[in-house]
PDB file of C-alpha atoms and ligand atoms in Angstrom:
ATOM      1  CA  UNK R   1      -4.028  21.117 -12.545  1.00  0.00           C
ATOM      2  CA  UNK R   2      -3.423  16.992 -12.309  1.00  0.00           C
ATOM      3  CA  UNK R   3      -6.706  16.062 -11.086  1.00  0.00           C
ATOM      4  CA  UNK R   4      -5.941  12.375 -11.988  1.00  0.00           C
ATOM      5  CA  UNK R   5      -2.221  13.106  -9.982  1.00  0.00           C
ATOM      6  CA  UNK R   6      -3.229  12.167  -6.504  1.00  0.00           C
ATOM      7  CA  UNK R   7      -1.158  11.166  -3.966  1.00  0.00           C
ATOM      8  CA  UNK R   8      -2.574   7.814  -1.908  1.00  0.00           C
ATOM      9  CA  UNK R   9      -2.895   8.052   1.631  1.00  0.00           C
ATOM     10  CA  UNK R  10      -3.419   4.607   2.281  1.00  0.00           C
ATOM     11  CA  UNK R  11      -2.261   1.251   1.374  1.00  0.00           C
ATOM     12  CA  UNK R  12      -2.959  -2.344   1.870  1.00  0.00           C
ATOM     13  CA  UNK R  13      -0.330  -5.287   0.884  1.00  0.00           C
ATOM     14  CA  UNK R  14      -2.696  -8.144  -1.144  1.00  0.00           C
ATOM     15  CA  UNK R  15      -0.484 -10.672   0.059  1.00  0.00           C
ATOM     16  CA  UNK R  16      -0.094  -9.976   4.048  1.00  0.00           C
ATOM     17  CA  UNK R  17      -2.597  -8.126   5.252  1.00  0.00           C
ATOM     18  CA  UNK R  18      -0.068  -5.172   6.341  1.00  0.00           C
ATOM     19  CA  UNK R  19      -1.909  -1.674   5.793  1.00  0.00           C
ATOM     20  CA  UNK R  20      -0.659   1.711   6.259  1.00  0.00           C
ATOM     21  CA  UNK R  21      -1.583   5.439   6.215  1.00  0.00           C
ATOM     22  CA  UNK R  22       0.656   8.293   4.579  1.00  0.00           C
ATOM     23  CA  UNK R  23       2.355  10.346   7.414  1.00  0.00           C
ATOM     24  CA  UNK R  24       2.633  14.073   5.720  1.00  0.00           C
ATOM     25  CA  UNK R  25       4.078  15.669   8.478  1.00  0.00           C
ATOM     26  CA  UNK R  26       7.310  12.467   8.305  1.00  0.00           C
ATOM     27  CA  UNK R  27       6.507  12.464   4.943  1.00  0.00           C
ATOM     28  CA  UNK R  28       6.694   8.352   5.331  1.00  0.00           C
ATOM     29  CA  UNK R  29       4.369   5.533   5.068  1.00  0.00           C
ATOM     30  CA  UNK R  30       3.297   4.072   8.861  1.00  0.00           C
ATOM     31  CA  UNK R  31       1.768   1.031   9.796  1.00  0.00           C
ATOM     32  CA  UNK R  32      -2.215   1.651  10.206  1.00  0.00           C
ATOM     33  CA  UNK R  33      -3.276   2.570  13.565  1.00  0.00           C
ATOM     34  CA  UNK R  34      -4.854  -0.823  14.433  1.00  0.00           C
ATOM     35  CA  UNK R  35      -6.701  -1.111  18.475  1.00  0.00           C
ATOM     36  CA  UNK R  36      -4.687  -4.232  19.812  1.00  0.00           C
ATOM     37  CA  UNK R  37      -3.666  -5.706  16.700  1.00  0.00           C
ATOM     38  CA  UNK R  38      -1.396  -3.274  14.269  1.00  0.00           C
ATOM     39  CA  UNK R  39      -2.016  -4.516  10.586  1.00  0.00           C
ATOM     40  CA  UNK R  40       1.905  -5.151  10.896  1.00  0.00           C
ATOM     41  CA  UNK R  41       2.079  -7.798   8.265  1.00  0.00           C
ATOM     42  CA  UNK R  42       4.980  -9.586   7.259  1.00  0.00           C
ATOM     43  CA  UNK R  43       8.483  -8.807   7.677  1.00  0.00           C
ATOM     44  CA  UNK R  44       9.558 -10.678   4.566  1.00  0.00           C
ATOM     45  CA  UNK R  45       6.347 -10.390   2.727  1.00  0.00           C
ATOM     46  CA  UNK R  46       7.188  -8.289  -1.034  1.00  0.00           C
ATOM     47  CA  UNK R  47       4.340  -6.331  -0.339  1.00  0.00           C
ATOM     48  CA  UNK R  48       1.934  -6.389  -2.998  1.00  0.00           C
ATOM     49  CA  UNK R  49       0.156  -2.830  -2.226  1.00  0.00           C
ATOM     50  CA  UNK R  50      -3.395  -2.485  -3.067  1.00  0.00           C
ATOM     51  CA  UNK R  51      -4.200   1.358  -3.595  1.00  0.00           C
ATOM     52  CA  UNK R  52      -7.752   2.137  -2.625  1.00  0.00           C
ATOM     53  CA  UNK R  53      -8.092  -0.278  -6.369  1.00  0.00           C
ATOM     54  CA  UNK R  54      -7.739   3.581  -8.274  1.00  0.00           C
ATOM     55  CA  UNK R  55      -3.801   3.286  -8.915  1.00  0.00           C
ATOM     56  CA  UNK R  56      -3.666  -0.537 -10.071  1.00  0.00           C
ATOM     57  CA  UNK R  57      -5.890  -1.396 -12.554  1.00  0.00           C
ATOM     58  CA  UNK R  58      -7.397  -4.305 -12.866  1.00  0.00           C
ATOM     59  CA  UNK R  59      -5.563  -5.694 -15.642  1.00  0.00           C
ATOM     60  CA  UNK R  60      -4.119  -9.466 -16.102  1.00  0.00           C
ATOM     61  CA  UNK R  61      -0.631  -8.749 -14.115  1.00  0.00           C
ATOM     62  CA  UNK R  62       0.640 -12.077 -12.637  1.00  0.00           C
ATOM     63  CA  UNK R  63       4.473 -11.709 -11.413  1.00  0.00           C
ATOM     64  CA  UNK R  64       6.271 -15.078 -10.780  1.00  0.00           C
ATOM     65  CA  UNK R  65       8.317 -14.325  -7.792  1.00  0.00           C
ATOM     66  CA  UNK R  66      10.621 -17.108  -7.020  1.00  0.00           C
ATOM     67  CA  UNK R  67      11.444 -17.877  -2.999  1.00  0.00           C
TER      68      UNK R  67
HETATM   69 ZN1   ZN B 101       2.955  -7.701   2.327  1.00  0.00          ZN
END
């Protein structure tokens, strides 16, 4: 048993705004199911994903990413 082993089912990027849900059956990540407005995001955003706050802690992590 890996209580602490959980898989996410959803994700948000920190940086641009694009969220998305775990697809099991695909076995994929898709974009959130949004009404008129998909959280799509950015194409050429690095994605920064913010995991319900459980997987990342909190801890000083500043990455210098240059372009
Ligand atoms: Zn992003």
């Amino acid at each position: 048993m890996y209580p602490e082993l959980r898989t996410p089912d959803e994700r948000s990027c920190e940086l641009c705004g694009r969220a998305e849900v775990w697809d099991e059956d695909a076995g994929t990540w898709r974009v959130a199911p949004g009404d008129d407005d998909p959280p799509v995001g950015s194409l050429y955003c690095i994605h920064e994903w913010d995991i319900n706050g459980s997987f990342v802690p909190f801890a000083e992590r500043r990455e210098t990413v240059e372009g």
